[in-house]
Amino acid sequence: MDSHKPEGIRLLGRVLPWLLIVVLAIAAPYALPSFRLNLLGRFLSLGVVALGVDLIWGFTGLLSLGQGIFFALGGYGAAMHLQLTCATCSRSAGGIPEFFGLYGVKQLPFFWWPFHSPWFTLVAIWFIPGLVAGLLGYLVFRNRIRGVYFSILTQAALLVFYNFFNGQQKLINGTNGLKTDVTRLFGQMVGSDIMQRNFFWLTVLCVVVAWWICRNLVRGRFGDALVAIRDDEARLRFTGFNPTALKTIVFAVAGALAGVGGALYTVQSGIVSPQFMSVPFSIEMVIWVAVGGRATLLGAIFGALGINYAKSLVSEALPYLWLFIQGGLFIVVVTALPDGLVGWWKKGGVPRLLARFRGAPRLATYPALELEGPDKPRITLKGDQQ
Amino acid sequence: MHGNAPIDGSAPLLELDGVSVDFDGFLALDDLSLCLASGELRAVIGPNGAGKTTFLDVITGKLLPSSGDVRFKGRSLLGQQEHHIARLGVGRKFQSPRVFENLSLRQNLTLAASVKTPLALLFGSLGRSERDRVEHLLGVIDLADRPHLLAGELSHGQKQWLEIAMLVAQDPDLLLVDEPVAGLTDGETERTADLLRELAGDHTVLVIDHDMEFIRRLDAPVTVLHEGHVLCEGTMDQVQCDPAVTEVYLGRADETP
């Protein structure tokens, strides 16, 4: 494998993917029409969300159907700041966002105030979703609510948030959501091509950083403990670990990632609305990870990108067809590719598929003997081999 | 009442004092009292339903007894969470082997050996002695040449041994071993008995089983449980001659050829 290759090729193998990412990221805004670039940027921000879903579901086995909550919280944070900068620079409606005028609100609600500060906003878009996730997670995990009950609970929480945001016109414009594309940042329209290009690059950077954080979380003993929770949580308890603490941490991290993804998605789609917390959307997040490959970080990113691209292409051509395709994909993954596409690739799916066409090599004896050779000691307990 | 006994050589490591567990009127443990000295190897036997596993559940914090007290190093364990009890130095091996199947052998052992707080897992590194312990244990279970094998790929017997090794990696003062030889071959059973005998001394070991040959080979004092309380204690020979034991346990075994 890798160890047989000369040093130079191995180095190239490590540097080349990064080089490719940098080149593609720089070239994309010049190669793609602005509509396509915008889509790519939005889907990449969904990739950040998918990384979080992978962390809690793929590695730790917590199937959350409520990631939309944290996604929306991040989006609202970013949108509130943009609405405020817009209101202050225009001075049209007494320094508060225009929509308040529709409901006769004269005073800015108190929780809007801190969002005047760009620095507060930059922290809030990941800290608030992370905190909410941490609190929610702690209460649920402390009471040892697991499995399908956890999933139902997260979905219920999602509906609570959805209904609350939908109903609060006077606080956050209710169903209509908050628009961001006609707001200004650094003197530029947020919806302008230049700003969109910058947001695209920011998104690429965020995906890389999020991937790096997740990778460091899952590769060491912390990640082993997460997998151990998925395998046998009770056993881990008796080994001296506190699964509640581990699960709370990882759920908070996933919430924070969803928040960052939501903020990036909002500035690139031009609006945040309670629809971000619709039940199907949170379920789709799980499908991205399932198709891309659970417990593979790249799988989560590619899953989010691939499915959403397919969705937009299919919907452009045959709008009614997409839901069938999505359902079909899910069935294929559950029945034929339980590890998802990247998992299938990693476990040698491609050679196996090719071998199927060529005809598999015939093994005359027990496969393990053929593969390892008869001289190699078989695994045995102490003393079994005289 | 004894109060909190001082921790010295003479004080028992584990004390169960009149423990009862009531499952809706069924007494799984009935006023059970038992003492384990430091460094002792003890075998606990009893027919099915005698309360052997319930007894371990009470010690490790999985079950709260309806009455009585459990003291470990002079401290009451009642109401403590499972992971606190484990960190105090109580390790448990389960009846059917439970290992982390999607982790490699080395990862399984390393997790058991490491400091268990999230921060230590993230930012700390494994100490020299822990690393040596893991490598040594890989050798003990004869899998030193395949540390990257997933635990799920092991045979039943190897899983039993891996779980015992994980228990040792945890370095507890008290090892509670529930049916370590279920499903093992005769050779493996003998070696398991030898391994547990070696562990006693440095550790206090309590073994639950009903394989008589295995218990005999342990060469340890035997406690017989019956219907949730201690029927008698003694050496294997004494216990086997006890008419009460013969009646509830061995007698029954004799009837079926």
mmCIF file of C-alpha atoms in Angstrom, chain A residues 83-305:
data_model
loop_
_atom_site.group_PDB
_atom_site.id
_atom_site.type_symbol
_atom_site.label_atom_id
_atom_site.label_comp_id
_atom_site.label_asym_id
_atom_site.label_seq_id
_atom_site.Cartn_x
_atom_site.Cartn_y
_atom_site.Cartn_z
ATOM 1 C CA GLN A 83 -30.939 43.810 8.623
ATOM 2 C CA LEU A 84 -29.593 46.079 11.348
ATOM 3 C CA THR A 85 -26.620 47.406 9.355
ATOM 4 C CA CYS A 86 -29.051 48.079 6.525
ATOM 5 C CA ALA A 87 -31.483 49.899 8.810
ATOM 6 C CA THR A 88 -28.781 52.028 10.380
ATOM 7 C CA CYS A 89 -27.289 53.079 7.072
ATOM 8 C CA SER A 90 -30.621 53.918 5.447
ATOM 9 C CA ARG A 91 -32.165 55.619 8.518
ATOM 10 C CA SER A 92 -35.505 55.186 6.803
ATOM 11 C CA ALA A 93 -37.536 53.594 9.563
ATOM 12 C CA GLY A 94 -36.024 55.159 12.653
ATOM 13 C CA GLY A 95 -32.975 52.913 12.639
ATOM 14 C CA ILE A 96 -34.888 49.666 12.901
ATOM 15 C CA PRO A 97 -35.468 47.125 10.121
ATOM 16 C CA GLU A 98 -38.324 48.054 7.801
ATOM 17 C CA PHE A 99 -40.585 45.063 8.409
ATOM 18 C CA PHE A 100 -41.209 46.200 11.996
ATOM 19 C CA GLY A 101 -43.213 49.079 10.495
ATOM 20 C CA LEU A 102 -45.749 46.585 9.104
ATOM 21 C CA TYR A 103 -46.687 45.493 12.620
ATOM 22 C CA GLY A 104 -46.459 48.923 14.244
ATOM 23 C CA VAL A 105 -43.354 48.031 16.244
ATOM 24 C CA LYS A 106 -41.387 51.196 17.135
ATOM 25 C CA GLN A 107 -38.848 49.750 19.524
ATOM 26 C CA LEU A 108 -36.211 47.225 18.551
ATOM 27 C CA PRO A 109 -36.807 43.997 20.579
ATOM 28 C CA PHE A 110 -34.061 43.680 23.188
ATOM 29 C CA PHE A 111 -32.486 40.546 21.784
ATOM 30 C CA TRP A 112 -31.769 42.326 18.506
ATOM 31 C CA TRP A 113 -29.454 44.813 20.188
ATOM 32 C CA PRO A 114 -26.246 42.770 20.439
ATOM 33 C CA PHE A 115 -26.536 41.921 16.738
ATOM 34 C CA HIS A 116 -25.517 45.487 15.926
ATOM 35 C CA SER A 117 -21.970 44.296 16.556
ATOM 36 C CA PRO A 118 -20.349 42.307 13.761
ATOM 37 C CA TRP A 119 -18.052 40.608 16.265
ATOM 38 C CA PHE A 120 -20.927 39.501 18.452
ATOM 39 C CA THR A 121 -22.656 38.166 15.346
ATOM 40 C CA LEU A 122 -19.604 36.254 14.220
ATOM 41 C CA VAL A 123 -19.494 34.480 17.573
ATOM 42 C CA ALA A 124 -23.264 34.143 17.917
ATOM 43 C CA ILE A 125 -23.813 32.254 14.663
ATOM 44 C CA TRP A 126 -21.973 29.239 16.038
ATOM 45 C CA PHE A 127 -22.095 29.796 19.792
ATOM 46 C CA ILE A 128 -25.866 30.181 20.185
ATOM 47 C CA PRO A 129 -26.766 27.065 18.145
ATOM 48 C CA GLY A 130 -23.988 25.182 19.943
ATOM 49 C CA LEU A 131 -25.289 26.290 23.326
ATOM 50 C CA VAL A 132 -28.895 25.408 22.514
ATOM 51 C CA ALA A 133 -27.769 22.010 21.218
ATOM 52 C CA GLY A 134 -25.630 21.465 24.309
ATOM 53 C CA LEU A 135 -28.487 22.281 26.697
ATOM 54 C CA LEU A 136 -31.042 20.244 24.796
ATOM 55 C CA GLY A 137 -28.575 17.383 24.455
ATOM 56 C CA TYR A 138 -27.609 17.427 28.119
ATOM 57 C CA LEU A 139 -31.211 17.199 29.299
ATOM 58 C CA VAL A 140 -31.969 14.364 26.907
ATOM 59 C CA PHE A 141 -28.756 12.384 27.418
ATOM 60 C CA ARG A 142 -28.751 12.800 31.192
ATOM 61 C CA ASN A 143 -32.087 11.038 31.283
ATOM 62 C CA ARG A 144 -30.647 8.262 29.126
ATOM 63 C CA ILE A 145 -33.087 8.821 26.298
ATOM 64 C CA ARG A 146 -31.698 6.961 23.321
ATOM 65 C CA GLY A 147 -32.408 5.472 19.950
ATOM 66 C CA VAL A 148 -35.700 6.163 18.314
ATOM 67 C CA TYR A 149 -36.938 8.141 21.343
ATOM 68 C CA PHE A 150 -34.089 10.569 20.865
ATOM 69 C CA SER A 151 -34.981 10.963 17.182
ATOM 70 C CA ILE A 152 -38.636 11.638 17.962
ATOM 71 C CA LEU A 153 -37.695 14.118 20.656
ATOM 72 C CA THR A 154 -35.421 16.093 18.329
ATOM 73 C CA GLN A 155 -38.147 16.186 15.711
ATOM 74 C CA ALA A 156 -40.639 17.416 18.299
ATOM 75 C CA ALA A 157 -38.186 20.128 19.348
ATOM 76 C CA LEU A 158 -37.854 21.099 15.693
ATOM 77 C CA LEU A 159 -41.619 21.541 15.400
ATOM 78 C CA VAL A 160 -41.710 23.631 18.562
ATOM 79 C CA PHE A 161 -39.069 25.993 17.172
ATOM 80 C CA TYR A 162 -40.730 26.013 13.766
ATOM 81 C CA ASN A 163 -44.105 27.030 15.158
ATOM 82 C CA PHE A 164 -42.577 29.608 17.455
ATOM 83 C CA PHE A 165 -40.615 31.327 14.677
ATOM 84 C CA ASN A 166 -43.612 31.127 12.355
ATOM 85 C CA GLY A 167 -45.867 32.903 14.802
ATOM 86 C CA GLN A 168 -43.633 35.760 15.926
ATOM 87 C CA GLN A 169 -44.221 38.512 13.347
ATOM 88 C CA LYS A 170 -43.437 41.280 15.799
ATOM 89 C CA LEU A 171 -40.134 39.774 16.826
ATOM 90 C CA ILE A 172 -38.642 38.234 13.688
ATOM 91 C CA ASN A 173 -41.152 38.759 10.881
ATOM 92 C CA GLY A 174 -42.779 35.333 11.309
ATOM 93 C CA THR A 175 -43.461 33.299 8.182
ATOM 94 C CA ASN A 176 -41.923 35.876 5.881
ATOM 95 C CA GLY A 177 -38.466 35.462 7.332
ATOM 96 C CA LEU A 178 -35.654 37.971 7.049
ATOM 97 C CA LYS A 179 -34.256 39.028 3.703
ATOM 98 C CA THR A 180 -30.546 39.575 3.336
ATOM 99 C CA ASP A 181 -29.854 40.036 -0.390
ATOM 100 C CA VAL A 182 -30.769 43.714 -0.508
ATOM 101 C CA THR A 183 -28.846 44.528 2.678
ATOM 102 C CA ARG A 184 -25.362 45.957 2.618
ATOM 103 C CA LEU A 185 -22.096 44.802 4.105
ATOM 104 C CA PHE A 186 -18.836 46.759 3.741
ATOM 105 C CA GLY A 187 -20.709 49.162 1.465
ATOM 106 C CA GLN A 188 -21.633 46.393 -0.980
ATOM 107 C CA MET A 189 -25.002 44.825 -1.649
ATOM 108 C CA VAL A 190 -24.961 41.349 -0.067
ATOM 109 C CA GLY A 191 -26.637 39.950 -3.179
ATOM 110 C CA SER A 192 -24.077 41.468 -5.555
ATOM 111 C CA ASP A 193 -21.717 39.318 -7.596
ATOM 112 C CA ILE A 194 -18.616 40.521 -5.767
ATOM 113 C CA MET A 195 -20.046 39.783 -2.342
ATOM 114 C CA GLN A 196 -21.354 36.432 -3.490
ATOM 115 C CA ARG A 197 -17.902 35.523 -4.741
ATOM 116 C CA ASN A 198 -16.404 36.420 -1.381
ATOM 117 C CA PHE A 199 -19.046 34.422 0.416
ATOM 118 C CA PHE A 200 -18.242 31.484 -1.835
ATOM 119 C CA TRP A 201 -14.592 31.601 -0.831
ATOM 120 C CA LEU A 202 -15.528 32.015 2.809
ATOM 121 C CA THR A 203 -17.720 28.942 2.498
ATOM 122 C CA VAL A 204 -14.901 26.879 1.001
ATOM 123 C CA LEU A 205 -12.689 27.955 3.873
ATOM 124 C CA CYS A 206 -15.379 27.051 6.401
ATOM 125 C CA VAL A 207 -15.846 23.602 4.871
ATOM 126 C CA VAL A 208 -12.110 22.933 5.139
ATOM 127 C CA VAL A 209 -11.912 24.194 8.722
ATOM 128 C CA ALA A 210 -15.030 22.244 9.729
ATOM 129 C CA TRP A 211 -13.604 19.108 8.125
ATOM 130 C CA TRP A 212 -10.329 19.639 9.977
ATOM 131 C CA ILE A 213 -12.101 20.058 13.324
ATOM 132 C CA CYS A 214 -14.217 16.951 12.764
ATOM 133 C CA ARG A 215 -11.202 14.965 11.663
ATOM 134 C CA ASN A 216 -9.346 15.825 14.836
ATOM 135 C CA LEU A 217 -12.377 14.921 16.896
ATOM 136 C CA VAL A 218 -12.824 11.490 15.339
ATOM 137 C CA ARG A 219 -9.308 10.250 14.705
ATOM 138 C CA GLY A 220 -7.954 9.913 18.247
ATOM 139 C CA ARG A 221 -9.188 8.264 21.391
ATOM 140 C CA PHE A 222 -12.057 10.744 21.588
ATOM 141 C CA GLY A 223 -13.307 9.410 18.275
ATOM 142 C CA ASP A 224 -12.808 5.838 19.470
ATOM 143 C CA ALA A 225 -14.967 6.642 22.469
ATOM 144 C CA LEU A 226 -17.657 8.023 20.137
ATOM 145 C CA VAL A 227 -17.648 4.812 18.106
ATOM 146 C CA ALA A 228 -17.747 2.880 21.377
ATOM 147 C CA ILE A 229 -20.907 4.781 22.340
ATOM 148 C CA ARG A 230 -22.440 3.689 19.051
ATOM 149 C CA ASP A 231 -21.347 0.082 19.595
ATOM 150 C CA ASP A 232 -22.238 -0.435 23.252
ATOM 151 C CA GLU A 233 -22.907 2.566 25.416
ATOM 152 C CA ALA A 234 -23.592 0.634 28.615
ATOM 153 C CA ARG A 235 -20.291 -1.202 28.321
ATOM 154 C CA LEU A 236 -18.498 2.130 27.998
ATOM 155 C CA ARG A 237 -20.140 3.315 31.219
ATOM 156 C CA PHE A 238 -18.833 0.319 33.127
ATOM 157 C CA THR A 239 -15.373 0.994 31.712
ATOM 158 C CA GLY A 240 -15.461 4.339 33.508
ATOM 159 C CA PHE A 241 -16.546 6.757 30.785
ATOM 160 C CA ASN A 242 -19.403 9.183 31.117
ATOM 161 C CA PRO A 243 -21.304 8.925 27.817
ATOM 162 C CA THR A 244 -23.542 11.856 28.797
ATOM 163 C CA ALA A 245 -20.590 14.260 28.727
ATOM 164 C CA LEU A 246 -19.205 12.885 25.463
ATOM 165 C CA LYS A 247 -22.570 12.962 23.715
ATOM 166 C CA THR A 248 -23.350 16.468 24.951
ATOM 167 C CA ILE A 249 -20.035 17.767 23.629
ATOM 168 C CA VAL A 250 -20.402 16.173 20.237
ATOM 169 C CA PHE A 251 -24.044 17.251 19.900
ATOM 170 C CA ALA A 252 -23.051 20.838 20.729
ATOM 171 C CA VAL A 253 -20.292 20.734 18.113
ATOM 172 C CA ALA A 254 -22.744 19.435 15.520
ATOM 173 C CA GLY A 255 -25.157 22.210 16.490
ATOM 174 C CA ALA A 256 -22.437 24.831 16.089
ATOM 175 C CA LEU A 257 -21.514 23.446 12.658
ATOM 176 C CA ALA A 258 -25.168 23.548 11.618
ATOM 177 C CA GLY A 259 -25.283 27.174 12.774
ATOM 178 C CA VAL A 260 -22.264 28.149 10.673
ATOM 179 C CA GLY A 261 -23.754 26.309 7.704
ATOM 180 C CA GLY A 262 -27.052 28.095 8.232
ATOM 181 C CA ALA A 263 -25.429 31.518 8.325
ATOM 182 C CA LEU A 264 -23.460 30.837 5.131
ATOM 183 C CA TYR A 265 -26.539 29.424 3.436
ATOM 184 C CA THR A 266 -28.611 32.443 4.416
ATOM 185 C CA VAL A 267 -26.251 35.067 3.018
ATOM 186 C CA GLN A 268 -26.026 33.117 -0.236
ATOM 187 C CA SER A 269 -29.712 32.339 -0.659
ATOM 188 C CA GLY A 270 -30.744 35.858 0.311
ATOM 189 C CA ILE A 271 -33.327 34.956 2.927
ATOM 190 C CA VAL A 272 -33.820 33.033 6.138
ATOM 191 C CA SER A 273 -37.290 31.839 7.048
ATOM 192 C CA PRO A 274 -38.925 29.287 9.330
ATOM 193 C CA GLN A 275 -38.886 26.971 6.306
ATOM 194 C CA PHE A 276 -35.291 26.220 7.329
ATOM 195 C CA MET A 277 -36.899 24.311 10.186
ATOM 196 C CA SER A 278 -39.341 22.294 8.117
ATOM 197 C CA VAL A 279 -39.416 18.602 9.001
ATOM 198 C CA PRO A 280 -38.473 17.265 5.529
ATOM 199 C CA PHE A 281 -35.374 19.472 5.321
ATOM 200 C CA SER A 282 -33.900 18.071 8.540
ATOM 201 C CA ILE A 283 -34.587 14.562 7.296
ATOM 202 C CA GLU A 284 -32.859 15.372 4.023
ATOM 203 C CA MET A 285 -29.729 16.244 6.001
ATOM 204 C CA VAL A 286 -29.688 12.667 7.261
ATOM 205 C CA ILE A 287 -30.146 11.354 3.713
ATOM 206 C CA TRP A 288 -27.109 13.329 2.479
ATOM 207 C CA VAL A 289 -24.948 11.600 5.057
ATOM 208 C CA ALA A 290 -26.501 8.188 4.478
ATOM 209 C CA VAL A 291 -25.900 8.382 0.723
ATOM 210 C CA GLY A 292 -22.429 9.905 1.022
ATOM 211 C CA GLY A 293 -21.319 7.474 3.689
ATOM 212 C CA ARG A 294 -21.826 7.380 7.433
ATOM 213 C CA ALA A 295 -18.682 7.738 9.515
ATOM 214 C CA THR A 296 -16.720 9.074 6.549
ATOM 215 C CA LEU A 297 -16.258 12.836 6.708
ATOM 216 C CA LEU A 298 -15.718 13.285 2.985
ATOM 217 C CA GLY A 299 -18.825 11.217 2.389
ATOM 218 C CA ALA A 300 -20.883 13.746 4.322
ATOM 219 C CA ILE A 301 -19.579 16.666 2.236
ATOM 220 C CA PHE A 302 -19.935 14.851 -1.092
ATOM 221 C CA GLY A 303 -23.353 13.564 -0.089
ATOM 222 C CA ALA A 304 -24.612 17.082 0.618
ATOM 223 C CA LEU A 305 -23.088 18.416 -2.601
#
